[in-house]
Tab-separated table of C-alpha atoms and ligand atoms in Angstrom:
chain	number	residue	atom	x	y	z
A	10	MET	CA	70.242	137.411	216.931
A	11	SER	CA	73.439	137.440	219.461
A	12	LYS	CA	74.215	132.980	218.322
A	13	GLN	CA	74.697	132.258	215.055
A	14	VAL	CA	72.124	130.154	214.434
A	15	LYS	CA	72.537	126.543	212.574
A	16	VAL	CA	70.061	125.309	210.318
A	17	ALA	CA	70.155	121.880	208.662
A	18	ILE	CA	67.954	121.631	205.477
A	19	VAL	CA	68.213	117.943	204.088
A	20	GLY	CA	67.567	117.624	200.492
A	21	GLY	CA	68.326	119.699	197.406
A	22	GLY	CA	64.663	119.881	195.812
A	23	PRO	CA	63.094	123.067	195.024
A	24	ALA	CA	61.323	122.928	198.273
A	25	GLY	CA	64.965	123.122	199.999
A	26	LEU	CA	66.569	125.135	198.122
A	27	PHE	CA	63.565	127.589	198.282
A	28	CYS	CA	63.578	127.462	201.977
A	29	ALA	CA	67.477	127.912	202.374
A	30	TYR	CA	67.082	131.414	199.963
A	31	GLU	CA	63.994	132.699	203.099
A	32	LEU	CA	66.623	131.701	205.656
A	33	LEU	CA	69.963	133.093	204.017
A	34	LYS	CA	67.655	137.015	203.988
A	35	ASN	CA	68.225	136.627	207.633
A	36	ASN	CA	71.572	136.205	207.913
A	37	ILE	CA	70.678	132.669	209.251
A	38	GLU	CA	73.545	129.800	208.938
A	39	VAL	CA	72.346	127.670	206.383
A	40	HIS	CA	73.598	124.096	205.941
A	41	LEU	CA	72.297	122.096	203.083
A	42	TYR	CA	72.663	118.262	202.879
A	43	GLU	CA	71.994	116.600	199.559
A	44	LYS	CA	72.492	112.840	198.685
A	45	THR	CA	73.342	113.477	195.124
A	46	GLY	CA	76.158	114.831	193.442
A	47	GLY	CA	73.793	117.948	192.351
A	48	VAL	CA	70.579	119.757	193.345
A	49	GLY	CA	66.948	120.477	191.682
A	50	LYS	CA	67.260	117.291	189.708
A	51	LYS	CA	63.859	116.292	189.487
A	52	PHE	CA	63.261	120.038	188.718
A	53	LEU	CA	65.382	119.903	185.823
A	54	VAL	CA	63.224	116.777	185.407
A	55	ALA	CA	60.066	118.976	185.487
A	56	GLY	CA	61.024	121.379	182.878
A	57	ASN	CA	61.994	118.886	180.075
A	58	SER	CA	58.219	118.910	179.640
A	59	GLY	CA	57.857	122.718	179.792
A	60	LEU	CA	58.452	123.871	184.351
A	61	ASN	CA	55.331	124.753	184.818
A	62	LEU	CA	55.998	126.493	187.794
A	63	THR	CA	51.992	127.472	189.278
A	64	HIS	CA	48.450	128.813	188.073
A	65	GLY	CA	46.727	131.798	187.577
A	66	GLU	CA	43.747	131.348	188.865
A	67	GLU	CA	41.550	133.062	191.953
A	68	LEU	CA	43.206	131.612	195.190
A	69	SER	CA	39.906	130.817	196.324
A	70	SER	CA	39.782	127.731	193.362
A	71	PHE	CA	43.262	127.256	193.611
A	72	VAL	CA	43.356	125.785	196.991
A	73	LYS	CA	40.696	123.673	196.183
A	74	ARG	CA	43.524	121.638	194.185
A	75	TYR	CA	44.718	120.397	197.883
A	76	GLY	CA	41.796	118.231	198.762
A	77	VAL	CA	41.563	116.801	202.011
A	78	ASN	CA	43.960	119.671	203.073
A	79	GLU	CA	42.488	122.476	202.036
A	80	ALA	CA	41.902	124.154	204.608
A	81	ARG	CA	46.010	124.139	205.687
A	82	PHE	CA	47.150	124.980	202.666
A	83	LYS	CA	45.097	128.214	201.982
A	84	LYS	CA	46.823	129.688	204.899
A	85	TYR	CA	50.707	128.661	203.168
A	86	ILE	CA	48.847	129.785	199.485
A	87	GLU	CA	48.102	132.964	201.098
A	88	ASP	CA	51.401	133.466	202.642
A	89	PHE	CA	53.318	132.697	199.732
A	90	THR	CA	50.921	133.154	196.858
A	91	PRO	CA	51.654	132.561	193.225
A	92	MET	CA	52.177	136.212	192.915
A	93	ASP	CA	55.092	135.645	194.901
A	94	LEU	CA	56.252	133.110	192.992
A	95	VAL	CA	56.258	134.493	189.848
A	96	ASN	CA	58.452	137.841	191.954
A	97	TRP	CA	60.610	135.284	192.754
A	98	ALA	CA	61.066	134.527	188.994
A	99	LYS	CA	61.440	137.987	188.669
A	100	GLU	CA	63.981	138.377	191.165
A	101	LEU	CA	66.054	135.488	189.596
A	102	GLY	CA	65.689	137.050	185.712
A	103	THR	CA	63.012	135.234	184.719
A	104	GLU	CA	59.624	136.638	183.492
A	105	THR	CA	57.065	134.384	182.870
A	106	PHE	CA	53.502	134.292	181.071
A	107	ILE	CA	50.340	132.757	181.920
A	108	GLY	CA	49.367	130.301	179.264
A	109	SER	CA	45.631	129.584	177.801
A	110	SER	CA	44.840	126.706	180.177
A	111	GLY	CA	46.114	129.296	183.037
A	112	ARG	CA	49.214	127.701	183.973
A	113	ILE	CA	52.471	130.250	184.461
A	114	PHE	CA	55.640	128.848	182.823
A	115	PRO	CA	58.976	131.294	182.706
A	116	LYS	CA	59.010	133.130	179.082
A	117	LYS	CA	62.224	132.495	177.908
A	118	MET	CA	64.608	130.844	180.533
A	119	LYS	CA	64.919	127.082	180.683
A	120	ALA	CA	64.531	125.753	184.212
A	121	ALA	CA	68.089	125.069	184.050
A	122	ASP	CA	68.880	128.518	183.919
A	123	ILE	CA	66.687	128.980	186.374
A	124	LEU	CA	68.281	126.321	188.846
A	125	TYR	CA	71.820	128.051	188.118
A	126	GLN	CA	70.677	131.615	188.771
A	127	TRP	CA	68.951	130.713	192.145
A	128	MET	CA	72.676	128.774	193.259
A	129	LYS	CA	74.448	131.535	192.362
A	130	ALA	CA	71.750	133.338	194.598
A	131	LEU	CA	72.543	130.877	197.335
A	132	LYS	CA	76.498	130.384	196.749
A	133	ASP	CA	77.527	133.865	196.755
A	134	HIS	CA	75.465	133.808	200.172
A	135	PRO	CA	78.117	133.952	202.904
A	136	ASN	CA	75.901	131.947	205.106
A	137	PHE	CA	75.308	129.168	202.822
A	138	HIS	CA	77.020	125.724	202.689
A	139	LEU	CA	76.188	123.322	200.392
A	140	HIS	CA	77.573	119.383	201.453
A	141	LEU	CA	76.792	117.662	198.116
A	142	LYS	CA	76.856	113.596	198.279
A	143	HIS	CA	75.764	113.692	201.828
A	144	GLU	CA	73.255	111.214	202.525
A	145	LEU	CA	71.014	111.457	205.522
A	146	GLU	CA	71.243	107.062	206.709
A	147	TYR	CA	69.693	107.572	210.054
A	148	ILE	CA	68.694	110.272	212.982
A	149	LEU	CA	70.126	109.619	216.852
A	150	ASP	CA	68.356	108.920	219.572
A	151	ASP	CA	69.822	112.610	220.653
A	152	GLY	CA	68.337	113.976	217.410
A	153	ASP	CA	71.413	114.703	215.657
A	154	LEU	CA	71.705	113.800	212.202
A	155	VAL	CA	74.204	110.959	210.810
A	156	PHE	CA	75.033	111.242	207.430
A	157	ARG	CA	77.103	109.166	204.922
A	158	HIS	CA	79.926	110.588	202.891
A	159	GLU	CA	81.922	109.398	200.685
A	160	HIS	CA	82.315	106.504	202.593
A	161	ALA	CA	82.449	107.327	206.104
A	162	GLN	CA	79.650	108.657	208.749
A	163	LYS	CA	79.336	112.446	209.586
A	164	ILE	CA	76.970	113.493	212.624
A	165	VAL	CA	75.765	116.629	212.253
A	166	ARG	CA	74.208	118.921	215.052
A	167	ALA	CA	72.193	121.768	214.328
A	168	ASP	CA	69.469	124.208	216.062
A	169	TYR	CA	66.647	123.275	213.533
A	170	TYR	CA	66.670	120.250	211.824
A	171	ILE	CA	63.885	120.621	207.723
A	172	PHE	CA	63.782	118.028	205.903
A	173	ALA	CA	62.598	118.273	202.158
A	174	LEU	CA	63.520	114.748	201.229
A	175	GLY	CA	60.511	114.686	198.301
A	176	GLY	CA	58.226	111.854	197.414
A	177	GLY	CA	58.846	108.477	196.122
A	178	SER	CA	59.092	108.531	192.126
A	179	TRP	CA	62.195	109.274	189.301
A	180	LYS	CA	64.442	107.462	192.262
A	181	LYS	CA	67.118	108.512	189.199
A	182	THR	CA	66.584	112.258	190.285
A	183	GLY	CA	67.504	111.307	194.128
A	184	SER	CA	63.833	110.870	195.659
A	185	ASP	CA	63.322	107.393	196.892
A	186	GLY	CA	61.369	107.432	199.596
A	187	LYS	CA	63.921	105.645	201.791
A	188	TRP	CA	63.169	108.022	204.673
A	189	ILE	CA	60.107	106.474	206.069
A	190	ASP	CA	61.165	104.523	208.559
A	191	TYR	CA	63.488	106.925	210.284
A	192	ILE	CA	61.507	109.761	210.204
A	193	GLU	CA	58.727	107.427	211.588
A	194	LYS	CA	61.171	106.801	214.544
A	195	LEU	CA	61.917	110.288	214.845
A	196	GLY	CA	58.614	110.307	216.228
A	197	VAL	CA	55.620	110.915	213.285
A	198	GLU	CA	53.178	109.301	211.780
A	199	THR	CA	53.623	108.184	207.949
A	200	ARG	CA	51.036	107.255	205.346
A	201	LYS	CA	53.041	104.657	202.417
A	202	LEU	CA	53.592	106.687	199.402
A	203	LYS	CA	51.658	106.300	196.035
A	204	ALA	CA	51.692	107.017	192.425
A	205	MET	CA	49.761	110.256	191.939
A	206	ASN	CA	49.497	112.033	188.416
A	207	CYS	CA	50.440	108.419	187.131
A	208	GLY	CA	48.898	106.408	183.994
A	209	PHE	CA	46.977	103.118	184.103
A	210	GLU	CA	47.521	100.070	182.429
A	211	VAL	CA	44.378	98.709	180.466
A	212	GLU	CA	43.405	95.638	178.785
A	213	TRP	CA	43.550	96.605	175.212
A	214	SER	CA	42.052	94.094	172.877
A	215	SER	CA	44.692	92.606	170.270
A	216	HIS	CA	42.568	94.523	167.477
A	217	PHE	CA	42.568	97.489	169.438
A	218	LEU	CA	46.619	96.769	169.630
A	219	GLU	CA	46.842	96.987	165.994
A	220	LYS	CA	45.065	100.155	165.280
A	221	VAL	CA	46.957	101.928	168.146
A	222	ASP	CA	50.368	102.364	168.489
A	223	ARG	CA	50.082	105.934	170.744
A	224	GLY	CA	47.739	108.684	170.396
A	225	PHE	CA	46.674	111.644	172.002
A	226	VAL	CA	42.279	112.677	172.183
A	227	LYS	CA	41.757	115.825	173.044
A	228	ASN	CA	39.157	117.987	174.835
A	229	VAL	CA	37.494	114.686	176.611
A	230	ILE	CA	36.192	114.548	180.193
A	231	VAL	CA	36.738	111.995	182.551
A	232	THR	CA	35.446	110.732	185.483
A	233	SER	CA	36.686	108.345	188.667
A	234	ARG	CA	33.789	107.968	191.727
A	235	GLY	CA	32.593	111.820	190.543
A	236	GLU	CA	35.315	113.797	190.114
A	237	SER	CA	35.784	114.853	186.863
A	238	ALA	CA	38.412	116.447	184.373
A	239	ARG	CA	38.588	118.373	181.025
A	240	GLY	CA	41.598	117.688	178.265
A	241	GLU	CA	43.921	115.667	176.399
A	242	ILE	CA	44.103	111.921	177.540
A	243	MET	CA	46.873	109.412	175.524
A	244	LEU	CA	46.284	106.234	174.378
A	245	THR	CA	49.360	103.599	174.831
A	246	PRO	CA	49.737	100.157	174.322
A	247	TYR	CA	49.591	99.510	177.277
A	248	GLY	CA	46.909	101.860	178.589
A	249	LEU	CA	45.988	105.335	179.396
A	250	GLU	CA	48.247	108.754	180.184
A	251	GLY	CA	47.676	112.201	179.619
A	252	GLY	CA	46.311	115.929	181.433
A	253	ALA	CA	43.061	114.837	182.432
A	254	ILE	CA	44.004	111.430	184.029
A	255	TYR	CA	46.269	112.536	185.968
A	256	ALA	CA	43.467	114.862	187.301
A	257	ILE	CA	41.758	111.469	188.451
A	258	SER	CA	44.307	109.263	189.557
A	259	ASN	CA	44.517	109.499	192.986
A	260	PHE	CA	40.521	108.128	192.242
A	261	VAL	CA	40.940	105.946	190.093
A	262	ARG	CA	44.177	104.696	191.715
A	263	ASP	CA	42.066	104.094	195.372
A	264	GLU	CA	39.266	102.622	193.396
A	265	ILE	CA	41.970	99.960	191.994
A	266	ASP	CA	43.433	99.497	196.079
A	267	GLU	CA	39.403	98.860	197.283
A	268	VAL	CA	38.049	96.915	194.539
A	269	GLY	CA	40.412	95.224	192.429
A	270	GLU	CA	39.572	97.582	189.095
A	271	GLY	CA	38.649	101.696	188.800
A	272	VAL	CA	36.768	102.316	186.409
A	273	ILE	CA	37.095	105.475	183.762
A	274	SER	CA	34.254	107.470	182.638
A	275	ILE	CA	35.554	109.240	179.192
A	276	ASP	CA	33.026	111.517	177.191
A	277	LEU	CA	34.031	112.319	174.053
A	278	LYS	CA	32.147	114.794	173.195
A	279	PRO	CA	31.557	116.734	176.198
A	280	ASP	CA	30.773	120.731	174.630
A	281	LEU	CA	27.663	118.217	173.000
A	282	THR	CA	24.503	116.744	175.039
A	283	PHE	CA	23.285	113.780	174.359
A	284	LYS	CA	20.652	114.893	172.755
A	285	GLU	CA	22.852	116.839	170.440
A	286	VAL	CA	24.902	113.480	170.596
A	287	LEU	CA	21.661	111.242	169.253
A	288	GLU	CA	20.813	114.107	166.779
A	289	LYS	CA	24.263	114.230	164.797
A	290	VAL	CA	24.595	110.117	164.756
A	291	THR	CA	20.634	109.775	163.507
A	292	LYS	CA	20.982	112.541	160.376
A	293	ARG	CA	23.418	110.863	158.757
A	294	GLY	CA	21.310	107.829	158.558
A	295	LYS	CA	22.472	106.070	155.348
A	296	ASP	CA	26.412	106.299	156.146
A	297	SER	CA	28.252	103.571	157.843
A	298	LEU	CA	28.848	103.187	161.376
A	299	THR	CA	32.375	104.969	160.982
A	300	ASN	CA	31.709	107.660	158.677
A	301	ARG	CA	28.893	108.680	160.716
A	302	LEU	CA	31.448	108.941	163.666
A	303	ARG	CA	33.555	110.404	161.259
A	304	LYS	CA	31.713	113.351	159.555
A	305	GLY	CA	28.696	113.997	162.223
A	306	LEU	CA	30.946	113.943	165.359
A	307	GLY	CA	34.589	114.577	163.996
A	308	LEU	CA	35.809	111.855	165.893
A	309	ASP	CA	39.345	110.620	164.509
A	310	LYS	CA	40.957	107.401	164.075
A	311	VAL	CA	42.321	107.500	167.945
A	312	ALA	CA	38.841	108.740	169.047
A	313	LEU	CA	37.309	105.778	166.896
A	314	ALA	CA	39.568	102.930	167.368
A	315	LEU	CA	38.837	103.746	172.051
A	316	LEU	CA	34.542	103.739	171.361
A	317	TYR	CA	35.626	100.961	168.966
A	318	GLU	CA	36.956	99.090	171.211
A	319	VAL	CA	33.398	99.343	174.101
A	320	LEU	CA	31.074	100.116	171.522
A	321	ASP	CA	29.106	97.008	170.479
A	322	ARG	CA	28.707	97.571	166.894
A	323	LYS	CA	26.223	95.573	165.864
A	324	LYS	CA	23.836	97.195	168.439
A	325	ALA	CA	24.781	100.438	167.995
A	326	GLN	CA	24.383	100.069	164.095
A	327	VAL	CA	20.399	99.812	164.965
A	328	ASP	CA	20.155	101.174	168.508
A	329	LYS	CA	21.416	105.027	167.925
A	330	GLU	CA	20.178	106.036	171.786
A	331	TYR	CA	22.581	103.329	172.719
A	332	LEU	CA	25.544	104.909	170.681
A	333	ALA	CA	25.237	108.323	171.831
A	334	HIS	CA	24.662	106.561	175.473
A	335	VAL	CA	28.312	104.895	174.708
A	336	ILE	CA	29.673	108.115	173.166
A	337	LYS	CA	28.822	110.243	176.253
A	338	ASP	CA	30.272	107.852	178.902
A	339	CYS	CA	32.727	105.324	177.437
A	340	LEU	CA	33.683	103.278	180.075
A	341	ILE	CA	37.493	102.161	180.374
A	342	THR	CA	38.493	99.802	183.102
A	343	ALA	CA	41.807	100.454	184.770
A	344	ARG	CA	43.499	97.223	186.338
A	345	ARG	CA	46.558	98.975	187.400
A	346	THR	CA	48.526	102.066	188.224
A	347	ARG	CA	51.716	102.417	186.568
A	348	PRO	CA	54.784	101.448	188.375
A	349	MET	CA	55.353	103.926	190.903
A	350	ASP	CA	58.537	105.482	189.496
A	351	GLU	CA	57.120	106.680	186.360
A	352	ALA	CA	54.957	109.393	188.625
A	353	ILE	CA	54.841	112.503	188.092
A	354	SER	CA	54.420	112.884	192.291
A	355	THR	CA	53.365	110.509	194.859
A	356	SER	CA	50.899	110.993	197.922
A	357	GLY	CA	51.409	109.546	201.366
A	358	GLY	CA	54.644	110.563	203.841
A	359	VAL	CA	54.350	113.362	206.091
A	360	CYS	CA	50.897	112.705	208.107
A	361	PHE	CA	49.499	116.458	209.145
A	362	SER	CA	48.125	114.926	212.366
A	363	SER	CA	51.701	114.722	213.991
A	364	LEU	CA	52.166	117.860	213.078
A	365	ASN	CA	51.776	121.793	213.910
A	366	GLU	CA	50.052	123.994	211.544
A	367	ASP	CA	53.815	125.690	210.905
A	368	LEU	CA	54.804	122.671	209.674
A	369	SER	CA	57.340	121.456	212.810
A	370	MET	CA	57.014	118.687	214.577
A	371	LYS	CA	54.267	118.358	217.806
A	372	ILE	CA	56.288	116.385	220.314
A	373	ASN	CA	59.628	118.768	219.105
A	374	ASP	CA	59.408	121.448	216.780
A	375	ARG	CA	62.726	122.353	215.869
A	376	TYR	CA	62.450	119.434	213.492
A	377	TYR	CA	59.764	120.253	210.305
A	378	PHE	CA	59.306	119.261	206.949
A	379	ILE	CA	58.589	120.575	203.344
A	380	GLY	CA	57.635	119.811	200.050
A	381	GLU	CA	56.520	116.530	198.448
A	382	MET	CA	57.410	114.324	201.413
A	383	LEU	CA	54.198	116.210	203.474
A	384	ASP	CA	51.026	113.697	202.924
A	385	PHE	CA	49.406	115.784	200.063
A	386	GLU	CA	47.941	115.691	196.852
A	387	ALA	CA	47.230	117.969	194.115
A	388	PRO	CA	47.061	117.385	190.658
A	389	THR	CA	49.320	118.925	187.927
A	390	GLY	CA	49.363	122.360	186.704
A	391	GLY	CA	51.434	123.762	189.029
A	392	TYR	CA	50.152	123.024	192.321
A	393	LEU	CA	53.412	121.259	192.944
A	394	LEU	CA	55.720	123.172	192.756
A	395	GLN	CA	53.684	125.963	194.336
A	396	GLY	CA	52.646	123.639	197.230
A	397	CYS	CA	56.629	123.165	197.992
A	398	PHE	CA	57.392	126.653	198.086
A	399	SER	CA	54.465	127.804	199.539
A	400	THR	CA	55.613	125.209	202.756
A	401	ALA	CA	59.391	125.786	202.454
A	402	PHE	CA	58.105	129.445	203.046
A	403	GLN	CA	55.812	128.762	205.945
A	404	VAL	CA	58.821	127.145	207.785
A	405	ALA	CA	61.750	129.958	206.690
A	406	LYS	CA	58.590	132.278	208.264
A	407	SER	CA	58.457	130.047	211.701
A	408	ILE	CA	61.911	129.617	212.739
A	409	LYS	CA	62.482	133.580	211.871
A	410	GLY	CA	59.443	134.203	214.111
A	411	LYS	CA	60.790	132.332	216.845
A	412	LEU	CA	64.175	133.859	216.751
A	413	ASN	CA	62.406	137.002	216.779
A	414	VAL	CA	64.490	138.357	213.355
B	524	FAD	C1	58.353	114.471	184.936
B	524	FAD	C2	57.489	115.263	186.383
B	524	FAD	C3	57.210	116.926	185.580
B	524	FAD	C4	56.988	117.225	186.530
B	524	FAD	N1	56.285	118.404	186.526
B	524	FAD	C5	55.805	119.526	187.084
B	524	FAD	C6	55.604	120.605	186.723
B	524	FAD	O1	55.491	121.387	185.388
B	524	FAD	N2	54.904	121.984	187.836
B	524	FAD	C7	54.700	121.412	189.049
B	524	FAD	O2	54.160	122.269	190.027
B	524	FAD	N3	54.995	120.054	189.430
B	524	FAD	C8	55.876	119.466	188.467
B	524	FAD	N4	56.723	118.009	189.298
B	524	FAD	C9	56.704	117.651	190.370
B	524	FAD	C10	57.207	117.998	190.745
B	524	FAD	O3	58.800	118.546	190.256
B	524	FAD	C11	57.947	118.052	192.084
B	524	FAD	O4	56.725	118.054	192.768
B	524	FAD	C12	59.069	119.392	193.173
B	524	FAD	O5	60.234	118.534	192.881
B	524	FAD	C13	59.112	118.505	194.658
B	524	FAD	O6	60.274	118.578	195.370
B	524	FAD	P1	61.053	118.703	196.517
B	524	FAD	O7	61.842	120.106	196.860
B	524	FAD	O8	59.683	118.521	197.737
B	524	FAD	O9	61.387	117.570	196.503
B	524	FAD	P2	62.276	116.657	195.645
B	524	FAD	O10	62.418	117.788	194.016
B	524	FAD	O11	62.323	115.396	195.168
B	524	FAD	O12	63.833	116.615	195.678
B	524	FAD	C14	64.380	116.464	197.084
B	524	FAD	C15	65.692	115.856	197.145
B	524	FAD	O13	65.802	115.069	198.191
B	524	FAD	C16	67.153	114.168	198.094
B	524	FAD	N5	67.150	113.192	198.651
B	524	FAD	C17	66.368	112.288	199.713
B	524	FAD	N6	66.786	111.768	200.008
B	524	FAD	C18	67.639	112.279	200.681
B	524	FAD	C19	68.553	111.909	201.513
B	524	FAD	N7	68.428	110.458	202.628
B	524	FAD	N8	69.814	112.457	201.991
B	524	FAD	C20	70.244	113.425	201.490
B	524	FAD	N9	69.373	114.142	200.663
B	524	FAD	C21	68.118	113.188	200.317
B	524	FAD	C22	67.063	114.249	196.766
B	524	FAD	O14	68.520	113.277	195.840
B	524	FAD	C23	66.361	115.115	196.083
B	524	FAD	O15	67.499	116.377	195.519
B	524	FAD	C24	57.056	117.418	187.699
B	524	FAD	C25	57.656	116.334	188.696
B	524	FAD	C26	58.268	115.668	187.461
B	524	FAD	C27	58.607	113.674	187.730
């Protein structure tokens, strides 16, 4: 490489930071622009509930988590695998472990310690230039980027531009999705940002609200539009949250968008067949309904409150088949998604149809897109961060290929 090549990365989340890390290995001059006063703010938020870096499952099932984008992500994940992510964490001094659910977490280090080591590695490199409080405002017709920095505008020209602007949730971390307009003007198609991995609003009865403030029901299977997830759900005064709900949230959300409400089926006893549930509720014939459900099936106060929200109790006293049926298929109607700002991630964003396989723009391959601003959905479980790292790796690999380094 004769002339020093300059790459401008916009957005200091995990995708932008990791792309910088990879490019610096090959002596490329990297300028990273971040609109807030610090980097990795959403990464730090993710760390508050246990930083789930990636997942230990087989790659063949791992890539299925990217739904309609499975084929595309297969290539990205194969090029930078969960094991590569684990090894990168090790490079920064972070040992990881696989939890019982298969999720991979740092052993000791907190997200803030990892970010500190990560930034140290970047800042120690003479070719790394960090520009905080630089907000990309628009892109000029000739392709230069215009940033706002301390009440002044700054024009930036580079050989390659990488956008890593994030999704549209948790605005206070900097990712506000405001980029849609100027990115579209650049000539890429985008899809409206929508909440993903989000909770839902349910119109509970006043009786339910008296009984339950917040509570978990563990080990259930939830289903929406034929797609199921097992895990825990959290009942709140406004509706439903929790890992299992997040995993099917795109299906519930789409049903609400299409027909005005989304039906979630909850199997409260997924390890028992309908026949086994029926036997257990029939056996304790003399017990009250509540005792039959408590002692016979081990349903606690919170699970009972949920069941009673749906159950016709008089009918259930005499019709055990009906009772068993509702236990296996307790139908709750979700009225709305919770506000997008509360969601763990968003779907929508830059459409792959406008991009080459290496994530550069079809009409100008000096512009690239990585991370959550791409139009992909994945459940929680480490698939979001892995998606950000793998797309960042892909872009660094493409630029290095073009430079022959
Ligand atoms: C509560 C919560 C928990 C989570 N837990 C996990 C988890 O355990 N595992 C997991 O895999 N994922 C998790 N995620 C998701 C994960 O954090 C995100 O998918 C990831 O941070 C996205 O990375 P990114 O770099 O694409 O975008 P972001 O992290 O959103 O970074 C985008 C950056 O771009 C900057 N930016 C935006 N606009 C401009 C502009 N105009 N000019 C300059 N800079 C700009 C922003 O300030 C921000 O710093 C969690 C998310 C949340 C909210």
